[in-house]
Structure formats: structure tokens, C-alpha cells
Coordinates of N, CA and C in Angstrom, one line a residue:
M1 N 7.9 -44.6 21.8 CA 7.2 -44.9 20.6 C 6.1 -43.8 20.3
A2 N 5.5 -43.4 21.4 CA 4.5 -42.3 21.2 C 5.1 -41.0 20.7
S3 N 6.3 -40.7 21.1 CA 7.0 -39.5 20.7 C 7.3 -39.7 19.2
G4 N 7.7 -40.9 18.7 CA 7.9 -41.1 17.3 C 6.7 -40.9 16.5
V5 N 5.6 -41.4 17.0 CA 4.3 -41.2 16.2 C 4.0 -39.7 16.2
L6 N 4.1 -39.0 17.3 CA 3.8 -37.6 17.3 C 4.8 -36.8 16.4
A7 N 6.1 -37.2 16.4 CA 7.0 -36.6 15.5 C 6.7 -36.9 14.0
G8 N 6.0 -38.0 13.7 CA 5.6 -38.3 12.4 C 4.3 -37.6 12.0
I9 N 3.5 -37.3 13.0 CA 2.2 -36.6 12.7 C 2.5 -35.1 12.4
L10 N 3.5 -34.5 13.0 CA 3.7 -33.1 12.9 C 4.2 -32.5 11.6
P11 N 5.1 -33.2 10.9 CA 5.6 -32.6 9.6 C 4.5 -32.4 8.5
P12 N 3.6 -33.3 8.3 CA 2.5 -33.0 7.3 C 1.6 -31.9 7.7
L13 N 1.4 -31.8 9.1 CA 0.6 -30.7 9.6 C 1.3 -29.4 9.4
Q14 N 2.6 -29.4 9.7 CA 3.4 -28.2 9.5 C 3.4 -27.8 8.1
T15 N 3.5 -28.7 7.2 CA 3.6 -28.4 5.8 C 2.3 -27.8 5.3
A16 N 1.1 -28.3 5.8 CA -0.2 -27.8 5.4 C -0.3 -26.4 5.9
I17 N 0.1 -26.2 7.2 CA -0.1 -24.8 7.8 C 0.8 -23.8 7.0
N18 N 2.1 -24.2 6.8 CA 3.0 -23.4 6.0 C 2.5 -23.1 4.6
G19 N 1.9 -24.0 4.0 CA 1.3 -23.8 2.7 C 0.2 -22.7 2.7
E20 N -0.6 -22.8 3.7 CA -1.6 -21.8 3.9 C -1.0 -20.4 4.2
L21 N 0.1 -20.4 5.0 CA 0.8 -19.2 5.3 C 1.4 -18.6 4.0
R22 N 1.9 -19.4 3.1 CA 2.4 -18.9 1.9 C 1.3 -18.2 1.1
V23 N 0.1 -18.8 1.0 CA -1.0 -18.2 0.3 C -1.4 -16.9 1.0
A24 N -1.4 -16.9 2.3 CA -1.9 -15.7 3.0 C -0.9 -14.6 2.9
T25 N 0.4 -14.9 2.9 CA 1.5 -13.8 2.8 C 1.9 -13.5 1.4
G26 N 1.6 -14.4 0.5 CA 2.0 -14.3 -0.9 C 3.5 -14.4 -1.1
S27 N 4.2 -15.0 -0.1 CA 5.6 -15.1 -0.2 C 6.1 -16.5 0.3
L28 N 6.8 -17.2 -0.6 CA 7.4 -18.5 -0.2 C 8.4 -18.3 1.0
L29 N 9.4 -17.4 0.7 CA 10.4 -17.2 1.7 C 9.9 -16.5 3.0
G30 N 8.9 -15.6 2.8 CA 8.3 -15.0 3.9 C 7.6 -16.0 4.8
A31 N 6.9 -16.9 4.2 CA 6.2 -17.9 5.0 C 7.2 -18.8 5.8
A32 N 8.3 -19.2 5.1 CA 9.4 -20.0 5.7 C 10.0 -19.2 6.9
F33 N 10.2 -17.9 6.7 CA 10.8 -17.0 7.7 C 9.9 -17.0 8.9
I34 N 8.6 -16.7 8.7 CA 7.6 -16.6 9.8 C 7.6 -17.9 10.6
S35 N 7.6 -19.0 9.9 CA 7.6 -20.3 10.5 C 8.8 -20.5 11.4
F36 N 10.0 -20.2 10.9 CA 11.2 -20.3 11.7 C 11.2 -19.3 12.9
F37 N 10.7 -18.1 12.6 CA 10.7 -17.0 13.6 C 9.8 -17.4 14.8
V38 N 8.6 -17.9 14.5 CA 7.7 -18.4 15.6 C 8.4 -19.5 16.4
G39 N 9.0 -20.5 15.7 CA 9.7 -21.6 16.3 C 10.8 -21.1 17.2
T40 N 11.6 -20.1 16.7 CA 12.7 -19.6 17.4 C 12.2 -18.9 18.7
I41 N 11.1 -18.1 18.6 CA 10.6 -17.5 19.8 C 10.1 -18.5 20.8
L42 N 9.5 -19.6 20.4 CA 9.1 -20.7 21.3 C 10.3 -21.3 22.0
L43 N 11.3 -21.6 21.2 CA 12.6 -22.2 21.8 C 13.2 -21.2 22.7
L44 N 13.2 -19.9 22.4 CA 13.8 -18.9 23.3 C 13.1 -18.9 24.7
V45 N 11.8 -18.9 24.6 CA 11.0 -19.0 25.9 C 11.2 -20.2 26.6
L46 N 11.2 -21.4 26.0 CA 11.5 -22.7 26.6 C 12.8 -22.7 27.3
L47 N 13.8 -22.2 26.5 CA 15.2 -22.2 27.1 C 15.3 -21.3 28.3
L48 N 14.7 -20.1 28.3 CA 14.7 -19.2 29.4 C 13.9 -19.8 30.6
I49 N 12.9 -20.5 30.4 CA 12.1 -21.1 31.4 C 12.9 -22.3 32.1
T50 N 13.5 -23.1 31.2 CA 14.1 -24.3 31.8 C 15.6 -24.1 32.2
R51 N 16.3 -23.2 31.5 CA 17.7 -23.0 31.8 C 18.0 -21.7 32.3
R52 N 17.1 -20.7 32.1 CA 17.2 -19.3 32.6 C 18.4 -18.6 31.9
R53 N 18.9 -19.2 30.8 CA 19.9 -18.5 30.1 C 20.1 -19.2 28.7
I54 N 20.8 -18.5 27.8 CA 21.1 -19.1 26.5 C 22.6 -19.2 26.4
H55 N 23.1 -20.4 26.2 CA 24.5 -20.7 26.1 C 24.8 -21.6 24.9
I56 N 25.7 -21.1 24.1 CA 26.1 -21.9 22.9 C 27.5 -22.4 23.2
P57 N 27.7 -23.7 23.6 CA 29.0 -24.2 24.0 C 30.0 -24.3 22.8
L58 N 31.2 -24.0 23.1 CA 32.3 -24.2 22.1 C 33.0 -25.5 22.3
Y59 N 32.9 -26.1 23.5 CA 33.6 -27.3 23.9 C 32.6 -28.3 24.5
D60 N 32.9 -29.6 24.2 CA 32.0 -30.6 24.7 C 32.5 -31.0 26.2
A61 N 31.8 -32.0 26.8 CA 32.1 -32.4 28.2 C 33.5 -32.8 28.4
Q62 N 34.2 -33.4 27.3 CA 35.6 -33.8 27.4 C 36.6 -32.7 27.1
K63 N 36.1 -31.5 27.0 CA 36.9 -30.3 26.7 C 37.5 -30.3 25.3
N64 N 36.8 -31.0 24.4 CA 37.2 -31.0 22.9 C 36.4 -29.9 22.2
R65 N 37.0 -29.3 21.3 CA 36.3 -28.2 20.6 C 35.2 -28.9 19.7
I66 N 34.0 -28.3 19.8 CA 32.9 -28.8 19.0 C 33.1 -28.3 17.6
P67 N 33.0 -29.3 16.6 CA 33.2 -28.9 15.2 C 32.1 -27.9 14.7
V68 N 32.5 -26.9 13.9 CA 31.5 -25.9 13.4 C 30.4 -26.6 12.7
W69 N 30.7 -27.6 11.9 CA 29.6 -28.2 11.1 C 28.5 -28.8 11.9
T70 N 28.7 -29.1 13.2 CA 27.6 -29.6 14.0 C 26.5 -28.5 14.3
Y71 N 26.9 -27.3 14.1 CA 25.9 -26.2 14.3 C 25.1 -25.9 13.1
M72 N 25.3 -26.6 12.0 CA 24.7 -26.2 10.7 C 23.3 -26.9 10.4
G73 N 22.8 -27.6 11.4 CA 21.5 -28.4 11.1 C 20.4 -27.5 10.7
G74 N 20.4 -26.2 11.3 CA 19.3 -25.3 10.9 C 19.2 -25.0 9.4
I75 N 20.4 -25.0 8.8 CA 20.4 -24.8 7.3 C 19.6 -25.8 6.6
F76 N 19.7 -27.0 7.0 CA 18.8 -28.1 6.4 C 17.4 -27.8 6.6
G77 N 17.1 -27.3 7.8 CA 15.7 -27.0 8.1 C 15.1 -26.0 7.2
V78 N 15.9 -25.0 6.8 CA 15.4 -24.0 5.8 C 15.0 -24.7 4.5
F79 N 15.8 -25.6 4.0 CA 15.5 -26.3 2.8 C 14.3 -27.3 2.9
I80 N 14.2 -27.9 4.1 CA 13.1 -28.8 4.4 C 11.8 -28.1 4.3
V81 N 11.7 -27.0 5.1 CA 10.5 -26.2 5.2 C 10.1 -25.6 3.9
T82 N 11.1 -24.9 3.3 CA 10.9 -24.3 2.0 C 10.5 -25.2 0.9
G83 N 11.2 -26.4 0.9 CA 10.9 -27.4 -0.1 C 9.4 -27.9 0.0
N84 N 9.0 -28.1 1.3 CA 7.7 -28.6 1.5 C 6.6 -27.6 1.2
I85 N 6.9 -26.3 1.4 CA 6.0 -25.2 1.0 C 5.9 -25.2 -0.5
I86 N 7.0 -25.4 -1.2 CA 6.9 -25.4 -2.7 C 6.1 -26.6 -3.2
L87 N 6.4 -27.8 -2.6 CA 5.7 -29.0 -3.1 C 4.3 -29.1 -2.8
L88 N 3.8 -28.7 -1.6 CA 2.5 -28.9 -1.2 C 1.4 -28.5 -2.2
P89 N 1.4 -27.3 -2.7 CA 0.4 -26.9 -3.7 C 0.5 -27.7 -5.0
V90 N 1.6 -28.2 -5.3 CA 1.8 -28.9 -6.6 C 1.4 -30.4 -6.4
L91 N 1.9 -31.0 -5.4 CA 1.7 -32.5 -5.2 C 0.6 -32.9 -4.2
G92 N 0.2 -31.9 -3.4 CA -0.8 -32.3 -2.3 C 0.0 -32.9 -1.1
S93 N -0.8 -33.0 0.0 CA -0.2 -33.4 1.3 C 0.4 -34.8 1.2
V94 N -0.3 -35.8 0.6 CA 0.1 -37.2 0.6 C 1.4 -37.4 -0.2
L95 N 1.4 -36.9 -1.4 CA 2.6 -37.1 -2.2 C 3.8 -36.3 -1.7
T96 N 3.6 -35.1 -1.2 CA 4.7 -34.3 -0.5 C 5.3 -35.1 0.6
T97 N 4.4 -35.7 1.5 CA 4.9 -36.5 2.6 C 5.6 -37.7 2.2
M98 N 5.1 -38.4 1.1 CA 5.7 -39.6 0.6 C 7.1 -39.3 0.1
F99 N 7.3 -38.2 -0.7 CA 8.6 -37.9 -1.2 C 9.5 -37.5 0.0
F100 N 9.0 -36.8 1.0 CA 9.7 -36.4 2.2 C 10.2 -37.6 2.9
L101 N 9.3 -38.6 3.1 CA 9.7 -39.9 3.7 C 10.7 -40.7 2.9
L102 N 10.5 -40.7 1.6 CA 11.5 -41.4 0.7 C 12.9 -40.8 0.9
G103 N 13.0 -39.5 0.9 CA 14.3 -38.9 1.1 C 14.9 -39.2 2.4
Q104 N 14.0 -39.2 3.4 CA 14.5 -39.6 4.8 C 15.0 -41.0 4.8
M105 N 14.3 -41.9 4.2 CA 14.7 -43.3 4.3 C 16.0 -43.5 3.5
V106 N 16.1 -42.9 2.3 CA 17.4 -43.1 1.6 C 18.5 -42.5 2.4
M107 N 18.4 -41.4 2.9 CA 19.5 -40.8 3.7 C 19.8 -41.6 5.0
A108 N 18.8 -42.1 5.6 CA 19.0 -42.9 6.8 C 19.8 -44.2 6.5
V109 N 19.5 -44.8 5.4 CA 20.2 -46.0 4.9 C 21.7 -45.6 4.7
L110 N 21.9 -44.5 4.0 CA 23.3 -44.1 3.7 C 24.0 -43.8 5.0
I111 N 23.4 -43.1 5.9 CA 24.1 -42.8 7.2 C 24.4 -44.0 7.9
D112 N 23.4 -45.0 8.0 CA 23.7 -46.2 8.7 C 24.8 -47.0 8.0
Q113 N 24.9 -47.0 6.7 CA 25.9 -47.7 6.0 C 27.3 -47.1 6.1
F114 N 27.3 -45.7 5.9 CA 28.6 -45.1 5.7 C 28.9 -44.1 6.8
G115 N 27.9 -43.6 7.6 CA 28.1 -42.6 8.6 C 28.4 -43.1 9.9
K116 N 28.2 -42.3 10.9 CA 28.5 -42.6 12.3 C 27.3 -43.3 12.9

């Protein structure tokens, strides 16, 4: 439960920080890139500390080929971060977060109803 609350606290904070980064850099896409680059560096360091290597598997534990589409989640992250950077100065933090949560709830209902 605590990890869920923490996960809920971080997106509005990330959006506010990225909004300031957009102002500082003068670039929407530049701010999104810097945000992802810093996150990528952190993930790289954590992987090297915990696993001592980087490995992208092509097969799961049952030796089935992993579908290419399962690797595409980062694409959504680009739209999430960039969309939030666009909306924050227009709507403010509360409305941006509310629309973000509304979209999450609608998609969660659709996935529960029709997805896996």
C-alpha cells in the first residue's frame, strides 16, 4: 500500500519538475528527452549494481519467444511525459493530474473488461 501511495505522489511531482525543465530549456521535447535520459542513466546504474550486466531477453522462462509489442511500453512513456509537460502550464497541476487519473481509470476499466 505504501508503494502505491508513493507511486501516486511521484507523477504530479515529476510533471511539475518537467514543466520547470521545459521553461528552463525552452524546449518541450528537450525537456522530455532530458527527463528520460536521467531516468535511463539511473536505471543503467541500478542494473549494473544489482545484476552486473544488461540483458534483454528474447525468450521467456518457458522458452517461448517474447512478443515484440511487450517491449514497446517506453513509447507510451514518451506520450505520458510529453503530454503532462504540455498540459501543466495550461491546466495547472491539479487539473493535469485529474485528467491523467481519469485516463488511467478509463483504460484500467477497459483492460479489466476486455484485456488480460
